């Protein structure tokens, strides 16, 4: 946290006694932050999140190999290419069970990956050339699958923010790279819209994608997932080579739909078994007396939801709120709670009568609700007429909150030249509800500052405290040689992932 004294004098000089310059064209925007070089810790995480996928034939002999990316470390869920697992033209798997062996990189990243797990295909699209695997056992059939798989997942990025010339890297296990994991970088060369529908299906790059890289990981300069390396093309009579990456926006959409048991083309399909219903908030079912369900970690004294969300941390009880309309007095109805698809509680109810905008039921456990995916179903007779779901996460986050705090990172750069980063800029987030003018009127009171940071030599910064998704903070960014930038009540998205990146452009004095 910044201290008063010289701190106050500096702000007075920058802000000139409360006269602020509003930069309408330089709003703070979330997204990938420009950087001058690869962040070592981000690269290490990307390397550790990349696995070797070994696919046997029906006889158990090695048939094909490729790479994969761990997107859910806790549950052992991996994204790869379909052609690693099967023939995209014939739409057939190389083995009927959809099995693959998963090899994990050693911690020093200098040796060959170690075959450790068996995974099973739970969703595959020959058209998109994407597949989702889930670890189901140990490579050693005598060993028991541990609760903690010891995997590392990669952070999600936004491939739609990429432009030609942006730097990216490819991580995987190309055969020409030997046995160890291989990192090659390059730039975005362009985009390819194969069917001319205005939506690009490929990111073109000069980064090397060779046999074995397929299904692996493409990252931006912050180490975030931005695509699946899929193919490399060259011609004998043309010098050079171009590689193709399936965009992360498309791949993650497919992954999330598979995660919910819904394929990318909208058809019902196999699912991961423990994500069904998460976040489902359908409207009122036709002829249903029950309105859509809102989940909360608490209830106020006047029976209103408190800490609303679809994901909770370390909670003893979760409340489900919904309206009731047109349900006759003494009508029988039933609540049914499921955890990871298995029934854990069913209760018969009798409605006392009368319409209401809000009533609630709850599920609780004195030692805390077990982590997992919960679904609530509301029945009339034997028919489900309303349902919804939420996630309970284990962890050290603030109990009951619908989201965990996230780090704020980013880069401060020249508004006229994004490649010119600005060291020594001060970034301040005020306490939620505090305006910039109130801070000035309070003589820049240090107690009103929620978090702060100073950009490094490369323009990078990270705040000294995490922020809560869904909350809003007034922000000031200032530097001696640049006009100060302010944003009142900047809202952190409720679904912000950790870390949440801010791009901060400053204009010259």
CSV table of C-alpha atoms in Angstrom, one decimal:
chain,number,residue,atom,x,y,z
A,1,UNK,CA,0.0,0.0,0.0
A,2,UNK,CA,1.3,3.4,-0.9
A,3,UNK,CA,2.3,5.8,2.0
A,4,UNK,CA,1.3,9.4,2.5
A,5,UNK,CA,3.9,12.2,2.5
A,6,UNK,CA,5.8,12.3,-0.8
A,7,UNK,CA,3.0,10.2,-2.2
A,8,UNK,CA,0.5,13.0,-1.5
A,9,UNK,CA,2.8,15.6,-3.0
A,10,UNK,CA,3.2,13.6,-6.2
A,11,UNK,CA,-0.5,13.1,-6.6
A,12,UNK,CA,-1.2,16.8,-6.0
A,13,UNK,CA,1.3,17.7,-8.8
A,14,UNK,CA,-0.2,15.1,-11.2
A,15,UNK,CA,-3.8,15.9,-10.5
A,16,UNK,CA,-3.4,19.6,-10.0
A,17,UNK,CA,-5.6,20.1,-7.0
A,18,UNK,CA,-8.4,17.9,-8.2
A,19,UNK,CA,-8.5,19.0,-11.9
A,20,UNK,CA,-8.6,15.7,-13.8
A,21,UNK,CA,-8.2,15.1,-17.4
A,22,UNK,CA,-10.8,12.7,-18.8
A,23,UNK,CA,-9.4,10.6,-21.6
A,24,UNK,CA,-12.5,9.4,-23.5
A,25,UNK,CA,-10.5,7.6,-26.1
A,26,UNK,CA,-8.2,5.9,-23.6
A,27,UNK,CA,-10.5,3.9,-21.4
A,28,UNK,CA,-9.1,1.1,-19.4
A,29,UNK,CA,-9.8,-2.1,-21.2
A,30,UNK,CA,-9.4,-5.7,-20.1
A,31,UNK,CA,-7.4,-7.9,-22.4
A,32,UNK,CA,-3.9,-9.2,-23.2
A,33,UNK,CA,-1.3,-6.7,-22.2
A,34,UNK,CA,1.7,-6.0,-24.4
A,35,UNK,CA,5.0,-7.1,-23.1
A,36,UNK,CA,8.6,-7.0,-24.4
A,37,UNK,CA,9.6,-10.5,-23.6
A,38,UNK,CA,8.3,-13.8,-22.4
A,39,UNK,CA,7.3,-14.0,-18.8
A,40,UNK,CA,9.3,-16.9,-17.3
A,41,UNK,CA,6.7,-18.1,-14.8
A,42,UNK,CA,4.0,-18.0,-17.4
A,43,UNK,CA,6.1,-20.0,-19.8
A,44,UNK,CA,6.9,-22.6,-17.1
A,45,UNK,CA,3.2,-23.0,-16.3
A,46,UNK,CA,2.4,-23.5,-20.0
A,47,UNK,CA,5.1,-26.1,-20.3
A,48,UNK,CA,3.8,-27.9,-17.3
A,49,UNK,CA,0.2,-27.8,-18.6
A,50,UNK,CA,1.2,-29.5,-21.8
A,51,UNK,CA,1.0,-33.3,-21.9
A,52,UNK,CA,2.1,-36.1,-24.3
A,53,UNK,CA,-0.9,-38.1,-25.6
A,54,UNK,CA,-0.1,-41.7,-26.7
A,55,UNK,CA,-2.8,-43.6,-28.5
A,56,UNK,CA,-2.8,-47.4,-28.8
A,57,UNK,CA,-4.6,-49.5,-31.5
A,58,UNK,CA,-7.0,-52.3,-30.7
A,59,UNK,CA,-4.1,-54.6,-29.9
A,60,UNK,CA,-2.6,-52.2,-27.4
A,61,UNK,CA,0.3,-51.3,-29.6
A,62,UNK,CA,1.2,-47.6,-30.1
A,63,UNK,CA,-0.6,-46.2,-33.1
A,64,UNK,CA,-0.3,-42.4,-32.9
A,65,UNK,CA,0.9,-39.7,-30.6
A,66,UNK,CA,0.3,-36.0,-30.1
A,67,UNK,CA,0.0,-33.3,-27.5
A,68,UNK,CA,-2.7,-32.1,-25.2
A,69,UNK,CA,-3.5,-29.2,-22.9
A,70,UNK,CA,-4.7,-29.5,-19.3
A,71,UNK,CA,-7.7,-27.2,-18.9
A,72,UNK,CA,-9.0,-28.6,-15.7
A,73,UNK,CA,-6.2,-29.9,-13.4
A,74,UNK,CA,-8.5,-31.0,-10.6
A,75,UNK,CA,-10.6,-33.3,-12.7
A,76,UNK,CA,-7.9,-34.2,-15.2
A,77,UNK,CA,-9.6,-32.9,-18.3
A,78,UNK,CA,-7.5,-32.4,-21.4
A,79,UNK,CA,-8.1,-30.8,-24.8
A,80,UNK,CA,-6.5,-32.2,-27.9
A,81,UNK,CA,-7.1,-32.7,-31.6
A,82,UNK,CA,-9.5,-35.3,-32.8
A,83,UNK,CA,-6.9,-36.6,-35.4
A,84,UNK,CA,-4.7,-37.5,-32.4
A,85,UNK,CA,-7.4,-39.9,-31.3
A,86,UNK,CA,-8.9,-41.0,-34.6
A,87,UNK,CA,-9.3,-40.6,-38.3
A,88,UNK,CA,-11.2,-37.3,-39.1
A,89,UNK,CA,-12.2,-38.5,-42.6
A,90,UNK,CA,-13.5,-41.9,-41.5
A,91,UNK,CA,-14.8,-40.4,-38.2
A,92,UNK,CA,-13.4,-43.5,-36.4
A,93,UNK,CA,-11.2,-43.8,-33.3
A,94,UNK,CA,-8.0,-45.6,-33.4
A,95,UNK,CA,-9.2,-47.8,-30.6
A,96,UNK,CA,-12.9,-48.5,-29.9
A,97,UNK,CA,-12.7,-47.4,-26.2
A,98,UNK,CA,-11.2,-44.0,-27.0
A,99,UNK,CA,-8.3,-44.7,-24.7
A,100,UNK,CA,-5.0,-42.8,-24.5
A,101,UNK,CA,-2.0,-42.8,-22.2
A,102,UNK,CA,-1.0,-39.4,-20.8
A,103,UNK,CA,2.6,-38.6,-20.1
A,104,UNK,CA,3.5,-35.7,-17.7
A,105,UNK,CA,6.6,-33.5,-17.9
A,106,UNK,CA,9.2,-33.8,-15.1
A,107,UNK,CA,9.4,-30.9,-12.8
A,108,UNK,CA,12.8,-29.7,-14.3
A,109,UNK,CA,11.3,-29.8,-17.8
A,110,UNK,CA,14.6,-31.2,-19.1
A,111,UNK,CA,13.8,-34.9,-19.3
A,112,UNK,CA,11.3,-37.0,-21.3
A,113,UNK,CA,7.7,-37.0,-20.1
A,114,UNK,CA,6.7,-39.8,-17.7
A,115,UNK,CA,3.7,-42.0,-18.7
A,116,UNK,CA,1.5,-41.8,-15.7
A,117,UNK,CA,-2.3,-41.8,-16.5
A,118,UNK,CA,-4.9,-43.4,-18.8
A,119,UNK,CA,-7.5,-41.1,-20.2
A,120,UNK,CA,-10.8,-41.7,-22.1
A,121,UNK,CA,-12.4,-39.6,-24.8
A,122,UNK,CA,-15.6,-38.1,-23.6
A,123,UNK,CA,-16.3,-35.8,-26.6
A,124,UNK,CA,-14.9,-35.6,-30.1
A,125,UNK,CA,-15.6,-33.6,-33.2
A,126,UNK,CA,-14.0,-34.7,-36.5
A,127,UNK,CA,-15.4,-31.5,-38.1
A,128,UNK,CA,-13.7,-29.2,-35.7
A,129,UNK,CA,-10.8,-31.6,-35.2
A,130,UNK,CA,-11.1,-31.2,-31.4
A,131,UNK,CA,-11.4,-33.8,-28.7
A,132,UNK,CA,-11.9,-33.7,-24.9
A,133,UNK,CA,-10.2,-36.4,-22.7
A,134,UNK,CA,-10.6,-37.2,-19.1
A,135,UNK,CA,-8.1,-39.1,-16.9
A,136,UNK,CA,-9.8,-42.2,-15.6
A,137,UNK,CA,-7.0,-44.3,-14.2
A,138,UNK,CA,-3.3,-44.9,-13.7
A,139,UNK,CA,-1.0,-46.3,-16.5
A,140,UNK,CA,0.0,-48.9,-13.9
A,141,UNK,CA,-3.1,-51.0,-13.5
A,142,UNK,CA,-2.2,-52.0,-10.0
A,143,UNK,CA,-2.1,-48.4,-8.8
A,144,UNK,CA,-5.0,-46.4,-7.5
A,145,UNK,CA,-5.9,-43.1,-9.0
A,146,UNK,CA,-5.0,-40.4,-6.4
A,147,UNK,CA,-7.5,-37.6,-5.4
A,148,UNK,CA,-4.8,-35.0,-6.3
A,149,UNK,CA,-3.6,-35.7,-9.8
A,150,UNK,CA,-0.7,-33.2,-9.5
A,151,UNK,CA,-1.5,-31.5,-12.8
A,152,UNK,CA,-1.1,-27.9,-13.8
A,153,UNK,CA,-3.7,-26.1,-15.9
A,154,UNK,CA,-3.2,-23.1,-18.2
A,155,UNK,CA,-5.0,-19.8,-17.9
A,156,UNK,CA,-7.5,-18.9,-20.5
A,157,UNK,CA,-6.8,-16.1,-22.9
A,158,UNK,CA,-8.8,-14.4,-25.6
A,159,UNK,CA,-7.8,-15.3,-29.2
A,160,UNK,CA,-10.2,-12.7,-30.6
A,161,UNK,CA,-7.9,-10.0,-29.3
A,162,UNK,CA,-5.0,-11.2,-31.5
A,163,UNK,CA,-3.9,-9.2,-34.5
A,164,UNK,CA,-1.3,-9.9,-37.2
A,165,UNK,CA,2.1,-9.2,-35.8
A,166,UNK,CA,1.2,-10.2,-32.2
A,167,UNK,CA,3.7,-12.7,-30.6
A,168,UNK,CA,2.6,-16.2,-29.8
A,169,UNK,CA,4.2,-19.5,-28.9
A,170,UNK,CA,3.5,-23.2,-29.6
A,171,UNK,CA,4.2,-25.9,-26.9
A,172,UNK,CA,4.1,-29.6,-27.6
A,173,UNK,CA,6.0,-32.8,-28.5
A,174,UNK,CA,7.0,-32.7,-32.2
A,175,UNK,CA,8.8,-35.8,-33.2
A,176,UNK,CA,11.7,-33.8,-34.6
A,177,UNK,CA,12.2,-32.2,-31.2
A,178,UNK,CA,13.2,-35.4,-29.5
A,179,UNK,CA,11.5,-36.7,-26.5
A,180,UNK,CA,11.3,-33.6,-24.4
A,181,UNK,CA,8.7,-30.8,-24.5
A,182,UNK,CA,9.4,-28.1,-27.1
A,183,UNK,CA,8.7,-24.4,-27.1
A,184,UNK,CA,8.8,-22.4,-30.3
A,185,UNK,CA,7.6,-18.8,-30.8
A,186,UNK,CA,6.6,-16.6,-33.7
A,187,UNK,CA,4.0,-14.1,-34.7
A,188,UNK,CA,0.4,-14.2,-35.8
A,189,UNK,CA,0.7,-14.1,-39.6
A,190,UNK,CA,-3.0,-13.7,-40.3
A,191,UNK,CA,-6.3,-15.5,-40.2
A,192,UNK,CA,-8.1,-18.0,-42.4
A,193,UNK,CA,-11.8,-18.1,-43.0
A,194,UNK,CA,-12.2,-21.3,-45.0
A,195,UNK,CA,-16.0,-21.2,-45.6
A,196,UNK,CA,-16.1,-17.4,-46.2
A,197,UNK,CA,-18.8,-16.9,-43.5
A,198,UNK,CA,-17.0,-14.0,-41.8
A,199,UNK,CA,-15.8,-16.1,-38.9
A,200,UNK,CA,-12.2,-17.2,-39.1
A,201,UNK,CA,-11.5,-20.9,-38.3
A,202,UNK,CA,-7.7,-20.7,-38.2
A,203,UNK,CA,-4.9,-18.5,-36.8
A,204,UNK,CA,-2.0,-18.5,-39.3
A,205,UNK,CA,1.5,-18.3,-37.7
A,206,UNK,CA,5.2,-18.7,-38.7
A,207,UNK,CA,5.7,-20.6,-35.4
A,208,UNK,CA,6.7,-24.2,-36.0
A,209,UNK,CA,3.9,-26.7,-35.9
A,210,UNK,CA,5.1,-30.2,-36.8
A,211,UNK,CA,3.8,-33.8,-36.4
A,212,UNK,CA,3.5,-34.4,-32.7
A,213,UNK,CA,2.6,-30.8,-31.9
A,214,UNK,CA,-1.0,-31.5,-32.9
A,215,UNK,CA,-3.5,-31.0,-30.0
A,216,UNK,CA,-0.9,-29.1,-27.9
A,217,UNK,CA,-0.9,-25.5,-26.7
A,218,UNK,CA,-0.6,-22.1,-28.2
A,219,UNK,CA,-0.1,-19.2,-25.8
A,220,UNK,CA,0.0,-15.4,-25.9
A,221,UNK,CA,2.8,-13.4,-24.3
A,222,UNK,CA,1.1,-13.7,-20.9
A,223,UNK,CA,1.2,-17.5,-21.1
A,224,UNK,CA,-2.6,-17.7,-21.7
A,225,UNK,CA,-4.3,-20.3,-23.8
A,226,UNK,CA,-5.2,-18.9,-27.2
A,227,UNK,CA,-5.5,-21.9,-29.4
A,228,UNK,CA,-4.7,-25.5,-30.4
A,229,UNK,CA,-1.8,-26.1,-32.9
A,230,UNK,CA,-3.3,-28.4,-35.5
A,231,UNK,CA,-1.4,-28.4,-38.8
A,232,UNK,CA,1.6,-27.1,-40.7
A,233,UNK,CA,1.8,-26.6,-44.4
A,234,UNK,CA,4.7,-26.2,-46.9
A,235,UNK,CA,5.2,-26.7,-50.6
A,236,UNK,CA,8.2,-28.1,-52.3
A,237,UNK,CA,8.3,-25.3,-54.9
A,238,UNK,CA,7.7,-22.5,-52.4
A,239,UNK,CA,10.1,-21.5,-49.7
A,240,UNK,CA,8.8,-21.2,-46.1
A,241,UNK,CA,6.1,-22.8,-44.1
A,242,UNK,CA,2.8,-21.7,-42.5
A,243,UNK,CA,1.2,-23.3,-39.5
A,244,UNK,CA,-2.4,-23.3,-38.5
A,245,UNK,CA,-3.8,-23.0,-35.0
A,246,UNK,CA,-7.5,-23.6,-34.1
A,247,UNK,CA,-8.5,-20.4,-32.3
A,248,UNK,CA,-9.0,-20.5,-28.6
A,249,UNK,CA,-12.4,-18.8,-28.7
A,250,UNK,CA,-13.7,-21.7,-30.9
A,251,UNK,CA,-11.9,-24.4,-29.0
A,252,UNK,CA,-13.0,-23.2,-25.6
A,253,UNK,CA,-16.5,-22.8,-26.7
A,254,UNK,CA,-16.4,-26.4,-27.8
A,255,UNK,CA,-14.7,-27.5,-24.6
A,256,UNK,CA,-17.3,-25.7,-22.4
A,257,UNK,CA,-20.2,-27.2,-24.4
A,258,UNK,CA,-18.7,-30.6,-24.0
A,259,UNK,CA,-18.3,-29.9,-20.4
A,260,UNK,CA,-22.0,-29.3,-20.1
A,261,UNK,CA,-22.9,-32.4,-22.1
A,262,UNK,CA,-23.8,-30.3,-25.2
A,263,UNK,CA,-21.8,-30.6,-28.4
A,264,UNK,CA,-20.8,-27.6,-30.5
A,265,UNK,CA,-23.4,-28.3,-33.2
A,266,UNK,CA,-26.2,-28.3,-30.5
A,267,UNK,CA,-26.8,-32.0,-30.4
A,268,UNK,CA,-26.8,-33.9,-27.1
A,269,UNK,CA,-23.7,-35.9,-26.6
A,270,UNK,CA,-21.5,-37.6,-24.0
A,271,UNK,CA,-20.5,-35.4,-21.1
A,272,UNK,CA,-17.8,-35.2,-18.4
A,273,UNK,CA,-20.3,-36.6,-15.9
A,274,UNK,CA,-19.7,-33.8,-13.3
A,275,UNK,CA,-20.5,-30.6,-15.0
A,276,UNK,CA,-24.1,-31.1,-16.0
A,277,UNK,CA,-26.3,-28.4,-14.8
A,278,UNK,CA,-23.6,-25.9,-13.6
A,279,UNK,CA,-24.9,-22.4,-14.0
A,280,UNK,CA,-28.2,-23.6,-15.6
A,281,UNK,CA,-30.8,-21.0,-15.0
A,282,UNK,CA,-33.7,-21.7,-17.3
A,283,UNK,CA,-36.8,-19.6,-17.4
A,284,UNK,CA,-40.1,-20.8,-16.2
A,285,UNK,CA,-41.0,-24.1,-17.8
A,286,UNK,CA,-44.4,-24.0,-19.6
A,287,UNK,CA,-47.2,-24.6,-17.2
A,288,UNK,CA,-44.8,-24.5,-14.3
A,289,UNK,CA,-45.7,-22.6,-11.1
A,290,UNK,CA,-42.1,-22.2,-10.2
A,291,UNK,CA,-39.9,-19.3,-11.6
A,292,UNK,CA,-36.3,-19.5,-12.5
A,293,UNK,CA,-33.9,-20.4,-9.6
A,294,UNK,CA,-31.4,-18.0,-8.1
A,295,UNK,CA,-28.7,-19.5,-5.8
A,296,UNK,CA,-27.1,-17.6,-2.9
A,297,UNK,CA,-24.8,-18.3,0.0
A,298,UNK,CA,-26.9,-16.4,2.5
A,299,UNK,CA,-30.4,-15.0,3.3
A,300,UNK,CA,-31.2,-11.6,4.7
A,301,UNK,CA,-33.5,-10.9,7.7
A,302,UNK,CA,-36.3,-10.1,5.2
A,303,UNK,CA,-35.8,-13.4,3.3
A,304,UNK,CA,-33.9,-12.0,0.3
A,305,UNK,CA,-30.8,-13.7,-1.3
A,306,UNK,CA,-27.4,-12.6,-0.2
A,307,UNK,CA,-24.1,-13.3,-2.0
A,308,UNK,CA,-25.8,-14.5,-5.2
A,309,UNK,CA,-23.9,-16.7,-7.6
A,310,UNK,CA,-23.4,-20.0,-9.3
A,311,UNK,CA,-20.1,-20.9,-7.7
A,312,UNK,CA,-19.3,-20.9,-4.0
A,313,UNK,CA,-16.3,-21.5,-1.8
A,314,UNK,CA,-16.3,-23.4,1.5
A,315,UNK,CA,-20.0,-23.0,2.3
A,316,UNK,CA,-22.1,-24.9,4.9
A,317,UNK,CA,-25.4,-24.0,3.1
A,318,UNK,CA,-26.7,-22.8,-0.2
A,319,UNK,CA,-30.2,-21.3,-0.7
A,320,UNK,CA,-32.3,-21.6,-3.8
A,321,UNK,CA,-34.8,-18.7,-4.4
A,322,UNK,CA,-37.7,-18.8,-6.8
A,323,UNK,CA,-41.1,-17.3,-7.3
A,324,UNK,CA,-44.4,-19.3,-7.1
A,325,UNK,CA,-47.5,-18.5,-9.1
A,326,UNK,CA,-50.7,-20.4,-9.6
A,327,UNK,CA,-50.0,-23.3,-7.2
A,328,UNK,CA,-53.1,-24.2,-5.3
A,329,UNK,CA,-53.1,-24.6,-1.5
A,330,UNK,CA,-52.1,-28.0,-0.1
A,331,UNK,CA,-50.7,-29.0,-3.5
A,332,UNK,CA,-47.9,-31.6,-3.1
A,333,UNK,CA,-44.5,-30.9,-4.7
A,334,UNK,CA,-41.0,-32.2,-4.2
A,335,UNK,CA,-37.4,-31.0,-4.1
A,336,UNK,CA,-34.6,-33.2,-5.3
A,337,UNK,CA,-30.9,-32.3,-4.9
A,338,UNK,CA,-28.1,-34.0,-6.9
A,339,UNK,CA,-24.3,-33.9,-6.4
A,340,UNK,CA,-22.3,-34.8,-9.5
A,341,UNK,CA,-25.4,-36.4,-10.9
A,342,UNK,CA,-26.2,-38.5,-7.9
A,343,UNK,CA,-29.2,-37.9,-5.7
A,344,UNK,CA,-28.2,-36.8,-2.2
A,345,UNK,CA,-31.5,-35.4,-0.8
A,346,UNK,CA,-35.2,-35.6,-1.7
A,347,UNK,CA,-38.0,-34.0,0.3
A,348,UNK,CA,-41.7,-34.0,-0.2
A,349,UNK,CA,-43.4,-30.6,0.3
A,350,UNK,CA,-46.9,-29.2,0.7
A,351,UNK,CA,-47.6,-25.7,-0.6
A,352,UNK,CA,-49.5,-23.6,1.9
A,353,UNK,CA,-51.1,-21.5,-0.8
A,354,UNK,CA,-50.8,-18.1,-2.4
A,355,UNK,CA,-48.5,-16.5,-5.0
A,356,UNK,CA,-45.1,-15.1,-3.9
A,357,UNK,CA,-42.3,-13.3,-5.6
A,358,UNK,CA,-39.7,-15.2,-3.6
A,359,UNK,CA,-39.5,-18.3,-1.4
A,360,UNK,CA,-36.5,-20.5,-0.8
A,361,UNK,CA,-35.3,-24.0,0.0
A,362,UNK,CA,-31.7,-24.9,1.0
A,363,UNK,CA,-29.2,-27.7,1.2
A,364,UNK,CA,-26.6,-27.8,4.0
A,365,UNK,CA,-24.0,-29.8,5.8
A,366,UNK,CA,-22.6,-29.0,9.3
A,367,UNK,CA,-19.0,-29.7,8.2
A,368,UNK,CA,-19.4,-27.8,4.9
A,369,UNK,CA,-21.0,-28.9,1.6
A,370,UNK,CA,-18.7,-31.3,-0.3
A,371,UNK,CA,-17.1,-29.8,-3.4
A,372,UNK,CA,-18.8,-30.7,-6.7
A,373,UNK,CA,-21.6,-29.8,-9.0
A,374,UNK,CA,-25.1,-29.5,-7.5
A,375,UNK,CA,-28.5,-29.6,-9.3
A,376,UNK,CA,-31.8,-28.7,-7.8
A,377,UNK,CA,-34.9,-30.2,-9.4
A,378,UNK,CA,-38.5,-29.1,-8.5
A,379,UNK,CA,-41.2,-31.7,-9.2
A,380,UNK,CA,-45.0,-31.7,-9.5
A,381,UNK,CA,-46.1,-35.3,-9.3
A,382,UNK,CA,-43.3,-37.2,-11.1
A,383,UNK,CA,-42.4,-34.4,-13.5
A,384,UNK,CA,-39.5,-32.0,-13.3
A,385,UNK,CA,-41.0,-28.5,-13.9
A,386,UNK,CA,-38.0,-26.4,-12.9
A,387,UNK,CA,-34.2,-26.9,-12.3
A,388,UNK,CA,-30.9,-25.1,-11.8
A,389,UNK,CA,-27.4,-25.8,-10.7
A,390,UNK,CA,-24.3,-24.4,-9.0
A,391,UNK,CA,-20.8,-25.3,-8.1
A,392,UNK,CA,-19.2,-25.7,-4.7
A,393,UNK,CA,-15.4,-25.3,-4.8
A,394,UNK,CA,-12.9,-26.4,-2.1
A,395,UNK,CA,-10.3,-23.8,-1.2
A,396,UNK,CA,-9.1,-21.0,1.0
A,397,UNK,CA,-11.3,-18.3,-0.5
A,398,UNK,CA,-13.7,-16.2,1.6
A,399,UNK,CA,-16.5,-18.6,2.6
A,400,UNK,CA,-19.8,-18.0,0.9
A,401,UNK,CA,-18.6,-15.6,-1.7
A,402,UNK,CA,-19.8,-16.3,-5.2
A,403,UNK,CA,-16.3,-15.7,-6.6
A,404,UNK,CA,-12.7,-15.8,-5.4
A,405,UNK,CA,-10.5,-12.7,-5.4
A,406,UNK,CA,-8.2,-12.2,-8.5
A,407,UNK,CA,-4.9,-10.5,-9.1
A,408,UNK,CA,-4.8,-7.5,-11.3
A,409,UNK,CA,-1.9,-7.4,-13.7
A,410,UNK,CA,-1.2,-5.5,-16.9
A,411,UNK,CA,1.1,-3.2,-18.8
A,412,UNK,CA,1.2,0.6,-19.0
A,413,UNK,CA,2.1,1.8,-22.5
A,414,UNK,CA,2.2,4.9,-24.7
A,415,UNK,CA,-1.3,5.5,-26.2
A,416,UNK,CA,0.3,6.4,-29.6
A,417,UNK,CA,2.7,3.4,-29.6
A,418,UNK,CA,1.6,0.3,-27.8
A,419,UNK,CA,5.1,-1.2,-28.0
A,420,UNK,CA,6.5,1.6,-26.0
A,421,UNK,CA,6.0,0.7,-22.4
A,422,UNK,CA,6.1,3.1,-19.5
A,423,UNK,CA,8.0,2.3,-16.3
A,424,UNK,CA,7.4,4.1,-13.0
A,425,UNK,CA,3.7,4.7,-13.5
A,426,UNK,CA,1.6,4.5,-10.3
A,427,UNK,CA,-1.7,2.6,-10.4
A,428,UNK,CA,-4.2,3.1,-7.6
A,429,UNK,CA,-7.5,1.3,-6.9
A,430,UNK,CA,-9.8,3.1,-4.4
A,431,UNK,CA,-12.0,1.2,-2.0
A,432,UNK,CA,-15.3,0.2,-3.6
A,433,UNK,CA,-17.8,3.1,-3.4
A,434,UNK,CA,-15.1,5.7,-3.0
A,435,UNK,CA,-14.9,8.3,-5.9
A,436,UNK,CA,-11.8,10.0,-7.0
A,437,UNK,CA,-13.1,13.4,-5.9
A,438,UNK,CA,-13.8,12.0,-2.5
A,439,UNK,CA,-10.3,10.8,-2.2
A,440,UNK,CA,-9.0,14.2,-3.3
A,441,UNK,CA,-11.3,16.0,-0.8
A,442,UNK,CA,-9.9,13.6,1.9
A,443,UNK,CA,-6.4,14.9,1.2
A,444,UNK,CA,-5.5,11.6,-0.6
A,445,UNK,CA,-6.2,9.6,2.5
A,446,UNK,CA,-4.2,6.4,2.4
A,447,UNK,CA,-7.0,4.4,4.2
A,448,UNK,CA,-9.2,5.0,1.1
A,449,UNK,CA,-6.7,3.2,-1.1
A,450,UNK,CA,-7.7,-0.5,-1.7
A,451,UNK,CA,-4.7,-1.6,-3.7
A,452,UNK,CA,-1.8,0.0,-5.6
A,453,UNK,CA,1.2,-0.8,-7.8
A,454,UNK,CA,4.0,0.7,-9.8
A,455,UNK,CA,4.9,-0.4,-13.4
A,456,UNK,CA,8.3,-2.0,-13.8
A,457,UNK,CA,11.0,-1.3,-16.3
A,458,UNK,CA,9.0,-3.3,-18.9
A,459,UNK,CA,5.8,-1.4,-18.1
A,460,UNK,CA,4.3,-4.4,-16.2
A,461,UNK,CA,2.5,-4.0,-12.9
A,462,UNK,CA,0.6,-6.1,-10.4
A,463,UNK,CA,-1.5,-4.7,-7.6
A,464,UNK,CA,-0.5,-5.5,-4.0
A,465,UNK,CA,-3.9,-6.8,-3.2
A,466,UNK,CA,-6.5,-9.0,-5.0
A,467,UNK,CA,-9.8,-7.6,-6.1
A,468,UNK,CA,-13.2,-9.3,-6.0
A,469,UNK,CA,-15.0,-10.0,-9.3
A,470,UNK,CA,-18.3,-8.2,-9.5
A,471,UNK,CA,-17.1,-5.2,-7.4
A,472,UNK,CA,-16.3,-1.8,-8.8
A,473,UNK,CA,-13.3,0.4,-8.1
A,474,UNK,CA,-12.3,3.9,-9.0
A,475,UNK,CA,-8.9,3.8,-10.7
A,476,UNK,CA,-6.2,6.4,-11.3
A,477,UNK,CA,-3.0,5.9,-13.3
A,478,UNK,CA,-0.4,8.6,-13.4
A,479,UNK,CA,3.2,9.3,-14.5
A,480,UNK,CA,5.3,12.6,-14.5
A,481,UNK,CA,5.6,12.6,-18.3
A,482,UNK,CA,2.0,11.6,-19.2
A,483,UNK,CA,-1.5,12.8,-18.6
A,484,UNK,CA,-3.2,11.1,-15.7
A,485,UNK,CA,-5.9,8.6,-16.5
A,486,UNK,CA,-9.0,8.0,-14.4
A,487,UNK,CA,-11.9,5.6,-14.4
A,488,UNK,CA,-14.8,5.9,-12.0
A,489,UNK,CA,-16.4,2.7,-10.7
A,490,UNK,CA,-14.6,0.4,-13.1
A,491,UNK,CA,-16.4,-3.0,-12.7
A,492,UNK,CA,-14.4,-6.2,-12.5
A,493,UNK,CA,-16.4,-8.8,-14.5
A,494,UNK,CA,-18.1,-11.3,-12.3
A,495,UNK,CA,-16.5,-14.1,-14.3
A,496,UNK,CA,-13.0,-12.6,-14.2
A,497,UNK,CA,-10.3,-15.3,-14.1
A,498,UNK,CA,-7.0,-15.0,-12.1
A,499,UNK,CA,-5.1,-13.0,-13.1
A,500,UNK,CA,-7.3,-10.3,-14.7
A,501,UNK,CA,-5.3,-8.2,-17.2
A,502,UNK,CA,-5.7,-4.5,-17.8
A,503,UNK,CA,-4.3,-2.7,-20.8
A,504,UNK,CA,-3.4,0.9,-19.7
A,505,UNK,CA,-2.7,3.5,-22.4
A,506,UNK,CA,-1.3,6.9,-21.3
A,507,UNK,CA,-1.0,10.0,-23.5
A,508,UNK,CA,2.0,12.4,-23.4
A,509,UNK,CA,1.7,15.7,-21.6
